[in-house]
Amino acid sequence: MGFSLSVLGKFFKLGLEPDVFTFTTLINGFLLENRVAEAAALIHKMMMGGNCQPNVVTYGTLVKGFCMKGNNSAAIRLLRKMEEGACKPNLVVYSTIIDSLCKDTLVDDALNLFSEMMSKDALCKEGMVVEAEGVVEMMIQRGIEPDTVTYSSLMAGYCFRGEMEKAQKVFELTLSKGSMVNVVSYSTLINGYCKHKKVDEAMMLFLDMSHKGLVPNTITYNTLLDGFCKTGRIQDAQKLFSKMQSCGQLPDAQTYSILLDGLCKNRQLSRAMQLFCEMEAKKLDIDVVIYSILLEGLFITGKIESARDLFCGLSSKGLRPDVRTYTIMINGLCIGGLTSEAKNLLVEMEGKGCSPNGCTYNTIIRGLIRNKETSRAMVLIQQMVEKGFSADASTTELIVHLLSKDEVDPALLPLIK
């Protein structure tokens, strides 16, 4: 550590700024020498400094140090500080403290922290549903009754994995508790069914909750609307939209964007434009996301000129196109055979401080290949790789198809290597 701190001194003499990795390494070094107070002082200095804030690894390192010293209360205080700030604790931070509490035979405290972690979906969101099951079973065995949020978190985990039968069983368990059943329980399961395109099952749950006197909220309606739109059932989506309003539940901007997207993707542009006018009349916040949906709808119906006009008019509305807006434009122009214009747009977006992402590169590369401009596509493939992006499944399939032909395009020869 002596030499390490000398190197840190050299940093400052040379006018170099230590980054979060530098400080985290030093904090770890202090902890290895059992100098917890100095490690804590360094993280405090980082927090006060403003320029180099600790990240989740930095916090996790100090939490581990407190736990190694048996100072669980200090570890929990740091956990609470993380929860209040911008850098939220992850599964590792929670697990470190829980492990320490168990080793100190504070099992009830450990289980309570487990329950709290479950309520934040920490286990289920990280795909650790088996561990989550164990936690719930342990809670019940020790007489700690899981609440609706805990059960909903477990349901969400099953839904995320597509294990809808298990999610349904957990839901039925909440039903058996009587007073525990609420809109959250229903909405979680409805969302799972919709995500896996089982909209009829989701609708049955929706009707069941209404029969039980539970009032569906905007989130529930939005979830079902999204399910109907993604399965091409636009008429059902429009009926639900009308029912929502007749039941006194006001659609929000998200509701309108879901239905607008569904109408556009199903080539019902005139109805989409009516809905857009309705949004304007209600003075809803129409952001660049809504305009991007409309742009996609115009391209789907072959209205390239209208799409170009709408895009060019965004700045007059005080809106800046984001990476998705540019990608939609590039895709539409490529489909229309206007590859040079699409390439110019790629250059323009970078010039305006909107960096293309992997999706943007894959979109224009596919567009160039489909328009038989393989050489230009190869230049962009190289550029994409240099920027740390890679070909997605659709682009790879297209390239493999070209390579499998009897006569391989000479421009593609570098890819064979």
GROMACS .gro file of C-alpha atoms in nm:
model
  417
    1MET     CA    1   0.000   0.000   0.000
    2GLY     CA    2   0.293   0.230   0.066
    3PHE     CA    3   0.412   0.199  -0.292
    4SER     CA    4   0.053   0.228  -0.419
    5LEU     CA    5   0.001   0.559  -0.239
    6SER     CA    6   0.333   0.682  -0.382
    7VAL     CA    7   0.203   0.607  -0.731
    8LEU     CA    8  -0.114   0.802  -0.645
    9GLY     CA    9   0.107   1.096  -0.545
   10LYS     CA   10   0.279   1.072  -0.883
   11PHE     CA   11  -0.066   1.090  -1.047
   12PHE     CA   12  -0.129   1.433  -0.896
   13LYS     CA   13   0.225   1.560  -0.972
   14LEU     CA   14   0.178   1.473  -1.339
   15GLY     CA   15  -0.164   1.642  -1.343
   16LEU     CA   16  -0.345   1.312  -1.403
   17GLU     CA   17  -0.697   1.254  -1.268
   18PRO     CA   18  -0.744   0.918  -1.090
   19ASP     CA   19  -1.069   0.753  -1.201
   20VAL     CA   20  -1.319   0.535  -1.016
   21PHE     CA   21  -1.117   0.219  -1.093
   22THR     CA   22  -0.804   0.373  -0.938
   23PHE     CA   23  -0.986   0.462  -0.616
   24THR     CA   24  -1.170   0.127  -0.597
   25THR     CA   25  -0.835  -0.054  -0.627
   26LEU     CA   26  -0.692   0.155  -0.342
   27ILE     CA   27  -1.002   0.094  -0.125
   28ASN     CA   28  -0.960  -0.279  -0.184
   29GLY     CA   29  -0.592  -0.250  -0.089
   30PHE     CA   30  -0.677  -0.079   0.241
   31LEU     CA   31  -0.929  -0.356   0.318
   32LEU     CA   32  -0.672  -0.628   0.243
   33GLU     CA   33  -0.452  -0.469   0.512
   34ASN     CA   34  -0.752  -0.446   0.746
   35ARG     CA   35  -0.746  -0.062   0.728
   36VAL     CA   36  -1.124  -0.023   0.705
   37ALA     CA   37  -1.134   0.332   0.846
   38GLU     CA   38  -0.897   0.457   0.573
   39ALA     CA   39  -1.102   0.277   0.305
   40ALA     CA   40  -1.420   0.443   0.438
   41ALA     CA   41  -1.247   0.783   0.445
   42LEU     CA   42  -1.141   0.745   0.080
   43ILE     CA   43  -1.493   0.659  -0.039
   44HIS     CA   44  -1.625   0.955   0.162
   45LYS     CA   45  -1.370   1.180  -0.011
   46MET     CA   46  -1.490   1.051  -0.349
   47MET     CA   47  -1.852   1.126  -0.260
   48MET     CA   48  -1.766   1.479  -0.148
   49GLY     CA   49  -1.534   1.550  -0.442
   50GLY     CA   50  -1.804   1.540  -0.709
   51ASN     CA   51  -1.579   1.467  -1.008
   52CYS     CA   52  -1.525   1.095  -0.948
   53GLN     CA   53  -1.827   0.936  -0.782
   54PRO     CA   54  -1.810   0.578  -0.646
   55ASN     CA   55  -1.986   0.312  -0.854
   56VAL     CA   56  -2.161  -0.006  -0.739
   57VAL     CA   57  -1.828  -0.199  -0.733
   58THR     CA   58  -1.668   0.068  -0.510
   59TYR     CA   59  -1.959   0.054  -0.265
   60GLY     CA   60  -1.966  -0.327  -0.282
   61THR     CA   61  -1.593  -0.341  -0.198
   62LEU     CA   62  -1.645  -0.133   0.118
   63VAL     CA   63  -1.958  -0.330   0.216
   64LYS     CA   64  -1.747  -0.646   0.194
   65GLY     CA   65  -1.483  -0.482   0.415
   66PHE     CA   66  -1.738  -0.386   0.683
   67CYS     CA   67  -1.883  -0.739   0.678
   68MET     CA   68  -1.536  -0.896   0.708
   69LYS     CA   69  -1.489  -0.690   1.027
   70GLY     CA   70  -1.833  -0.806   1.152
   71ASN     CA   71  -1.962  -0.448   1.133
   72ASN     CA   72  -2.304  -0.533   0.985
   73SER     CA   73  -2.464  -0.210   1.102
   74ALA     CA   74  -2.208  -0.001   0.906
   75ALA     CA   75  -2.267  -0.222   0.598
   76ILE     CA   76  -2.644  -0.170   0.626
   77ARG     CA   77  -2.599   0.208   0.670
   78LEU     CA   78  -2.395   0.213   0.348
   79LEU     CA   79  -2.665   0.005   0.177
   80ARG     CA   80  -2.929   0.263   0.281
   81LYS     CA   81  -2.708   0.545   0.150
   82MET     CA   82  -2.690   0.364  -0.185
   83GLU     CA   83  -3.068   0.320  -0.196
   84GLU     CA   84  -3.114   0.694  -0.142
   85GLY     CA   85  -2.861   0.792  -0.410
   86ALA     CA   86  -2.824   0.740  -0.782
   87CYS     CA   87  -2.604   0.428  -0.749
   88LYS     CA   88  -2.847   0.153  -0.644
   89PRO     CA   89  -2.729  -0.167  -0.471
   90ASN     CA   90  -2.715  -0.481  -0.683
   91LEU     CA   91  -2.758  -0.849  -0.595
   92VAL     CA   92  -2.391  -0.879  -0.486
   93VAL     CA   93  -2.423  -0.599  -0.228
   94TYR     CA   94  -2.742  -0.747  -0.079
   95SER     CA   95  -2.599  -1.101  -0.080
   96THR     CA   96  -2.277  -0.990   0.095
   97ILE     CA   97  -2.472  -0.839   0.386
   98ILE     CA   98  -2.720  -1.128   0.404
   99ASP     CA   99  -2.431  -1.377   0.414
  100SER     CA  100  -2.266  -1.179   0.695
  101LEU     CA  101  -2.591  -1.163   0.898
  102CYS     CA  102  -2.636  -1.540   0.862
  103LYS     CA  103  -2.278  -1.606   0.975
  104ASP     CA  104  -2.346  -1.394   1.283
  105THR     CA  105  -2.662  -1.606   1.347
  106LEU     CA  106  -2.887  -1.303   1.282
  107VAL     CA  107  -3.111  -1.517   1.062
  108ASP     CA  108  -3.432  -1.316   1.113
  109ASP     CA  109  -3.252  -0.996   1.009
  110ALA     CA  110  -3.112  -1.179   0.708
  111LEU     CA  111  -3.458  -1.304   0.607
  112ASN     CA  112  -3.606  -0.957   0.646
  113LEU     CA  113  -3.337  -0.818   0.416
  114PHE     CA  114  -3.409  -1.105   0.174
  115SER     CA  115  -3.777  -1.005   0.178
  116GLU     CA  116  -3.686  -0.641   0.113
  117MET     CA  117  -3.461  -0.743  -0.174
  118MET     CA  118  -3.745  -0.951  -0.320
  119SER     CA  119  -3.978  -0.651  -0.305
  120LYS     CA  120  -3.731  -0.468  -0.529
  121ASP     CA  121  -3.737  -0.763  -0.776
  122ALA     CA  122  -3.359  -0.790  -0.736
  123LEU     CA  123  -3.351  -1.170  -0.751
  124CYS     CA  124  -3.615  -1.216  -1.019
  125LYS     CA  125  -3.479  -0.944  -1.246
  126GLU     CA  126  -3.139  -1.114  -1.245
  127GLY     CA  127  -3.305  -1.441  -1.343
  128MET     CA  128  -3.239  -1.613  -1.010
  129VAL     CA  129  -3.593  -1.746  -0.974
  130VAL     CA  130  -3.486  -2.074  -0.808
  131GLU     CA  131  -3.313  -1.875  -0.532
  132ALA     CA  132  -3.623  -1.654  -0.504
  133GLU     CA  133  -3.841  -1.965  -0.454
  134GLY     CA  134  -3.611  -2.075  -0.172
  135VAL     CA  135  -3.638  -1.735  -0.006
  136VAL     CA  136  -4.019  -1.743  -0.012
  137GLU     CA  137  -4.023  -2.097   0.132
  138MET     CA  138  -3.779  -1.995   0.408
  139MET     CA  139  -3.992  -1.692   0.493
  140ILE     CA  140  -4.305  -1.907   0.528
  141GLN     CA  141  -4.120  -2.169   0.739
  142ARG     CA  142  -4.002  -1.898   0.979
  143GLY     CA  143  -4.348  -1.746   1.010
  144ILE     CA  144  -4.275  -1.437   0.798
  145GLU     CA  145  -4.578  -1.403   0.571
  146PRO     CA  146  -4.476  -1.287   0.220
  147ASP     CA  147  -4.678  -0.985   0.110
  148THR     CA  148  -4.835  -0.906  -0.229
  149VAL     CA  149  -4.519  -0.737  -0.354
  150THR     CA  150  -4.308  -1.044  -0.272
  151TYR     CA  151  -4.549  -1.280  -0.450
  152SER     CA  152  -4.577  -1.040  -0.745
  153SER     CA  153  -4.196  -1.031  -0.770
  154LEU     CA  154  -4.185  -1.411  -0.784
  155MET     CA  155  -4.462  -1.411  -1.047
  156ALA     CA  156  -4.268  -1.154  -1.250
  157GLY     CA  157  -3.962  -1.383  -1.238
  158TYR     CA  158  -4.161  -1.679  -1.371
  159CYS     CA  159  -4.320  -1.458  -1.639
  160PHE     CA  160  -3.975  -1.334  -1.744
  161ARG     CA  161  -3.866  -1.697  -1.797
  162GLY     CA  162  -4.193  -1.782  -1.977
  163GLU     CA  163  -4.294  -2.027  -1.701
  164MET     CA  164  -4.656  -1.916  -1.705
  165GLU     CA  165  -4.793  -2.227  -1.530
  166LYS     CA  166  -4.574  -2.159  -1.227
  167ALA     CA  167  -4.668  -1.790  -1.235
  168GLN     CA  168  -5.036  -1.892  -1.242
  169LYS     CA  169  -4.984  -2.118  -0.938
  170VAL     CA  170  -4.827  -1.833  -0.739
  171PHE     CA  171  -5.120  -1.613  -0.844
  172GLU     CA  172  -5.366  -1.878  -0.720
  173LEU     CA  173  -5.174  -1.887  -0.393
  174THR     CA  174  -5.227  -1.512  -0.355
  175LEU     CA  175  -5.598  -1.567  -0.431
  176SER     CA  176  -5.618  -1.820  -0.149
  177LYS     CA  177  -5.496  -1.548   0.088
  178GLY     CA  178  -5.812  -1.347   0.015
  179SER     CA  179  -5.720  -0.998   0.127
  180MET     CA  180  -5.382  -1.013  -0.052
  181VAL     CA  181  -5.527  -1.005  -0.404
  182ASN     CA  182  -5.498  -0.661  -0.563
  183VAL     CA  183  -5.448  -0.489  -0.899
  184VAL     CA  184  -5.068  -0.547  -0.880
  185SER     CA  185  -5.113  -0.927  -0.866
  186TYR     CA  186  -5.346  -0.927  -1.166
  187SER     CA  187  -5.139  -0.678  -1.366
  188THR     CA  188  -4.818  -0.881  -1.316
  189LEU     CA  189  -4.976  -1.196  -1.455
  190ILE     CA  190  -5.160  -1.011  -1.734
  191ASN     CA  191  -4.826  -0.860  -1.838
  192GLY     CA  192  -4.665  -1.208  -1.846
  193TYR     CA  193  -4.939  -1.355  -2.066
  194CYS     CA  194  -4.925  -1.055  -2.304
  195LYS     CA  195  -4.544  -1.073  -2.332
  196HIS     CA  196  -4.578  -1.436  -2.441
  197LYS     CA  197  -4.864  -1.353  -2.682
  198LYS     CA  198  -5.131  -1.533  -2.479
  199VAL     CA  199  -5.370  -1.240  -2.496
  200ASP     CA  200  -5.691  -1.444  -2.449
  201GLU     CA  201  -5.565  -1.571  -2.111
  202ALA     CA  202  -5.471  -1.212  -2.021
  203MET     CA  203  -5.820  -1.091  -2.117
  204MET     CA  204  -5.983  -1.359  -1.900
  205LEU     CA  205  -5.781  -1.232  -1.603
  206PHE     CA  206  -5.881  -0.875  -1.688
  207LEU     CA  207  -6.250  -0.970  -1.684
  208ASP     CA  208  -6.203  -1.169  -1.363
  209MET     CA  209  -6.051  -0.872  -1.180
  210SER     CA  210  -6.342  -0.652  -1.292
  211HIS     CA  211  -6.592  -0.910  -1.160
  212LYS     CA  212  -6.411  -0.905  -0.825
  213GLY     CA  213  -6.463  -0.528  -0.802
  214LEU     CA  214  -6.099  -0.439  -0.869
  215VAL     CA  215  -6.057  -0.134  -1.093
  216PRO     CA  216  -5.793  -0.183  -1.364
  217ASN     CA  217  -5.544   0.105  -1.373
  218THR     CA  218  -5.381   0.269  -1.675
  219ILE     CA  219  -5.085   0.027  -1.659
  220THR     CA  220  -5.320  -0.274  -1.684
  221TYR     CA  221  -5.502  -0.125  -1.984
  222ASN     CA  222  -5.171  -0.031  -2.152
  223THR     CA  223  -5.039  -0.385  -2.105
  224LEU     CA  224  -5.347  -0.541  -2.266
  225LEU     CA  225  -5.351  -0.285  -2.548
  226ASP     CA  226  -4.987  -0.367  -2.621
  227GLY     CA  227  -5.070  -0.739  -2.624
  228PHE     CA  228  -5.354  -0.691  -2.873
  229CYS     CA  229  -5.143  -0.466  -3.098
  230LYS     CA  230  -4.843  -0.700  -3.101
  231THR     CA  231  -5.065  -0.993  -3.204
  232GLY     CA  232  -5.230  -0.789  -3.483
  233ARG     CA  233  -5.570  -0.768  -3.309
  234ILE     CA  234  -5.620  -0.398  -3.377
  235GLN     CA  235  -6.001  -0.407  -3.359
  236ASP     CA  236  -5.983  -0.558  -3.010
  237ALA     CA  237  -5.727  -0.293  -2.913
  238GLN     CA  238  -5.955  -0.012  -3.033
  239LYS     CA  239  -6.254  -0.160  -2.845
  240LEU     CA  240  -6.047  -0.178  -2.526
  241PHE     CA  241  -5.931   0.180  -2.580
  242SER     CA  242  -6.297   0.293  -2.599
  243LYS     CA  243  -6.392   0.081  -2.295
  244MET     CA  244  -6.107   0.234  -2.098
  245GLN     CA  245  -6.246   0.583  -2.154
  246SER     CA  246  -6.608   0.484  -2.090
  247CYS     CA  247  -6.497   0.337  -1.753
  248GLY     CA  248  -6.348   0.674  -1.658
  249GLN     CA  249  -5.982   0.571  -1.694
  250LEU     CA  250  -5.806   0.846  -1.887
  251PRO     CA  251  -5.550   0.729  -2.146
  252ASP     CA  252  -5.204   0.878  -2.097
  253ALA     CA  253  -4.934   0.951  -2.357
  254GLN     CA  254  -4.809   0.591  -2.324
  255THR     CA  255  -5.160   0.456  -2.404
  256TYR     CA  256  -5.180   0.666  -2.718
  257SER     CA  257  -4.827   0.571  -2.829
  258ILE     CA  258  -4.906   0.197  -2.791
  259LEU     CA  259  -5.223   0.221  -3.001
  260LEU     CA  260  -5.058   0.456  -3.252
  261ASP     CA  261  -4.770   0.208  -3.297
  262GLY     CA  262  -5.015  -0.081  -3.342
  263LEU     CA  263  -5.216   0.109  -3.604
  264CYS     CA  264  -4.903   0.212  -3.796
  265LYS     CA  265  -4.750  -0.135  -3.795
  266ASN     CA  266  -5.081  -0.278  -3.920
  267ARG     CA  267  -5.096  -0.025  -4.206
  268GLN     CA  268  -5.397   0.166  -4.069
  269LEU     CA  269  -5.241   0.505  -4.129
  270SER     CA  270  -5.562   0.712  -4.162
  271ARG     CA  271  -5.682   0.594  -3.820
  272ALA     CA  272  -5.333   0.656  -3.679
  273MET     CA  273  -5.343   1.015  -3.807
  274GLN     CA  274  -5.689   1.064  -3.647
  275LEU     CA  275  -5.548   0.941  -3.317
  276PHE     CA  276  -5.250   1.175  -3.351
  277CYS     CA  277  -5.488   1.470  -3.408
  278GLU     CA  278  -5.680   1.361  -3.097
  279MET     CA  279  -5.355   1.378  -2.899
  280GLU     CA  280  -5.288   1.728  -3.029
  281ALA     CA  281  -5.642   1.839  -2.939
  282LYS     CA  282  -5.599   1.707  -2.585
  283LYS     CA  283  -5.264   1.891  -2.561
  284LEU     CA  284  -5.081   1.572  -2.464
  285ASP     CA  285  -4.702   1.577  -2.458
  286ILE     CA  286  -4.607   1.475  -2.812
  287ASP     CA  287  -4.240   1.389  -2.802
  288VAL     CA  288  -3.991   1.253  -3.055
  289VAL     CA  289  -4.103   0.895  -2.974
  290ILE     CA  290  -4.454   0.966  -3.106
  291TYR     CA  291  -4.315   1.128  -3.423
  292SER     CA  292  -4.081   0.828  -3.472
  293ILE     CA  293  -4.386   0.596  -3.462
  294LEU     CA  294  -4.560   0.809  -3.726
  295LEU     CA  295  -4.246   0.813  -3.942
  296GLU     CA  296  -4.234   0.433  -3.936
  297GLY     CA  297  -4.604   0.420  -4.030
  298LEU     CA  298  -4.550   0.653  -4.326
  299PHE     CA  299  -4.261   0.438  -4.454
  300ILE     CA  300  -4.462   0.115  -4.408
  301THR     CA  301  -4.735   0.259  -4.631
  302GLY     CA  302  -4.482   0.382  -4.888
  303LYS     CA  303  -4.524   0.755  -4.817
  304ILE     CA  304  -4.153   0.842  -4.835
  305GLU     CA  305  -4.203   1.209  -4.924
  306SER     CA  306  -4.442   1.264  -4.630
  307ALA     CA  307  -4.195   1.091  -4.397
  308ARG     CA  308  -3.913   1.313  -4.521
  309ASP     CA  309  -4.125   1.627  -4.465
  310LEU     CA  310  -4.223   1.516  -4.113
  311PHE     CA  311  -3.860   1.444  -4.024
  312CYS     CA  312  -3.738   1.780  -4.160
  313GLY     CA  313  -4.007   1.960  -3.960
  314LEU     CA  314  -3.903   1.818  -3.621
  315SER     CA  315  -3.661   2.102  -3.544
  316SER     CA  316  -3.937   2.362  -3.597
  317LYS     CA  317  -4.133   2.181  -3.323
  318GLY     CA  318  -3.835   2.209  -3.089
  319LEU     CA  319  -3.758   1.837  -3.111
  320ARG     CA  320  -3.427   1.665  -3.181
  321PRO     CA  321  -3.429   1.325  -3.356
  322ASP     CA  322  -3.284   1.050  -3.138
  323VAL     CA  323  -3.096   0.738  -3.252
  324ARG     CA  324  -3.424   0.548  -3.304
  325THR     CA  325  -3.568   0.828  -3.522
  326TYR     CA  326  -3.256   0.828  -3.742
  327THR     CA  327  -3.258   0.447  -3.764
  328ILE     CA  328  -3.625   0.448  -3.877
  329MET     CA  329  -3.541   0.709  -4.142
  330ILE     CA  330  -3.236   0.514  -4.262
  331ASN     CA  331  -3.438   0.192  -4.281
  332GLY     CA  332  -3.723   0.359  -4.472
  333LEU     CA  333  -3.487   0.524  -4.720
  334CYS     CA  334  -3.303   0.195  -4.780
  335ILE     CA  335  -3.632   0.010  -4.842
  336GLY     CA  336  -3.717   0.285  -5.093
  337GLY     CA  337  -3.379   0.233  -5.266
  338LEU     CA  338  -3.249   0.574  -5.153
  339THR     CA  339  -2.925   0.435  -5.008
  340SER     CA  340  -2.712   0.745  -5.077
  341GLU     CA  341  -2.957   0.958  -4.879
  342ALA     CA  342  -2.952   0.698  -4.600
  343LYS     CA  343  -2.569   0.707  -4.593
  344ASN     CA  344  -2.575   1.089  -4.577
  345LEU     CA  345  -2.815   1.066  -4.283
  346LEU     CA  346  -2.572   0.835  -4.101
  347VAL     CA  347  -2.298   1.097  -4.141
  348GLU     CA  348  -2.539   1.379  -4.043
  349MET     CA  349  -2.649   1.213  -3.719
  350GLU     CA  350  -2.288   1.175  -3.603
  351GLY     CA  351  -2.222   1.538  -3.690
  352LYS     CA  352  -2.519   1.643  -3.476
  353GLY     CA  353  -2.395   1.452  -3.172
  354CYS     CA  354  -2.630   1.153  -3.206
  355SER     CA  355  -2.402   0.848  -3.228
  356PRO     CA  356  -2.536   0.553  -3.428
  357ASN     CA  357  -2.577   0.232  -3.228
  358GLY     CA  358  -2.552  -0.133  -3.330
  359CYS     CA  359  -2.910  -0.132  -3.457
  360THR     CA  360  -2.840   0.168  -3.683
  361TYR     CA  361  -2.535   0.002  -3.838
  362ASN     CA  362  -2.711  -0.331  -3.888
  363THR     CA  363  -3.007  -0.153  -4.050
  364ILE     CA  364  -2.801   0.037  -4.308
  365ILE     CA  365  -2.572  -0.262  -4.378
  366ARG     CA  366  -2.876  -0.480  -4.454
  367GLY     CA  367  -3.018  -0.199  -4.669
  368LEU     CA  368  -2.697  -0.172  -4.872
  369ILE     CA  369  -2.669  -0.551  -4.919
  370ARG     CA  370  -3.033  -0.578  -5.032
  371ASN     CA  371  -2.967  -0.297  -5.280
  372LYS     CA  372  -2.662  -0.489  -5.409
  373GLU     CA  373  -2.412  -0.232  -5.276
  374THR     CA  374  -2.184  -0.488  -5.113
  375SER     CA  375  -1.865  -0.281  -5.127
  376ARG     CA  376  -2.025   0.007  -4.936
  377ALA     CA  377  -2.172  -0.243  -4.690
  378MET     CA  378  -1.824  -0.387  -4.625
  379VAL     CA  379  -1.688  -0.039  -4.539
  380LEU     CA  380  -1.966   0.002  -4.281
  381ILE     CA  381  -1.917  -0.351  -4.143
  382GLN     CA  382  -1.554  -0.258  -4.074
  383GLN     CA  383  -1.664   0.072  -3.917
  384MET     CA  384  -1.925  -0.107  -3.704
  385VAL     CA  385  -1.670  -0.356  -3.570
  386GLU     CA  386  -1.420  -0.079  -3.492
  387LYS     CA  387  -1.687   0.095  -3.283
  388GLY     CA  388  -1.743  -0.222  -3.079
  389PHE     CA  389  -2.074  -0.333  -3.237
  390SER     CA  390  -2.140  -0.665  -3.406
  391ALA     CA  391  -2.375  -0.808  -3.666
  392ASP     CA  392  -2.716  -0.917  -3.537
  393ALA     CA  393  -2.895  -1.238  -3.640
  394SER     CA  394  -3.073  -1.082  -3.942
  395THR     CA  395  -2.754  -0.926  -4.083
  396THR     CA  396  -2.555  -1.246  -4.025
  397GLU     CA  397  -2.822  -1.454  -4.201
  398LEU     CA  398  -2.812  -1.219  -4.500
  399ILE     CA  399  -2.431  -1.233  -4.520
  400VAL     CA  400  -2.421  -1.614  -4.483
  401HIS     CA  401  -2.679  -1.640  -4.764
  402LEU     CA  402  -2.453  -1.432  -4.991
  403LEU     CA  403  -2.143  -1.633  -4.898
  404SER     CA  404  -2.321  -1.962  -4.973
  405LYS     CA  405  -2.388  -1.862  -5.333
  406ASP     CA  406  -2.188  -2.029  -5.613
  407GLU     CA  407  -2.028  -1.699  -5.711
  408VAL     CA  408  -1.924  -1.503  -5.404
  409ASP     CA  409  -1.917  -1.125  -5.440
  410PRO     CA  410  -1.543  -1.026  -5.433
  411ALA     CA  411  -1.624  -0.750  -5.182
  412LEU     CA  412  -1.727  -1.019  -4.931
  413LEU     CA  413  -1.402  -1.218  -4.952
  414PRO     CA  414  -1.249  -1.053  -4.639
  415LEU     CA  415  -1.545  -1.188  -4.439
  416ILE     CA  416  -1.462  -1.547  -4.532
  417LYS     CA  417  -1.129  -1.504  -4.349
   0.00000   0.00000   0.00000
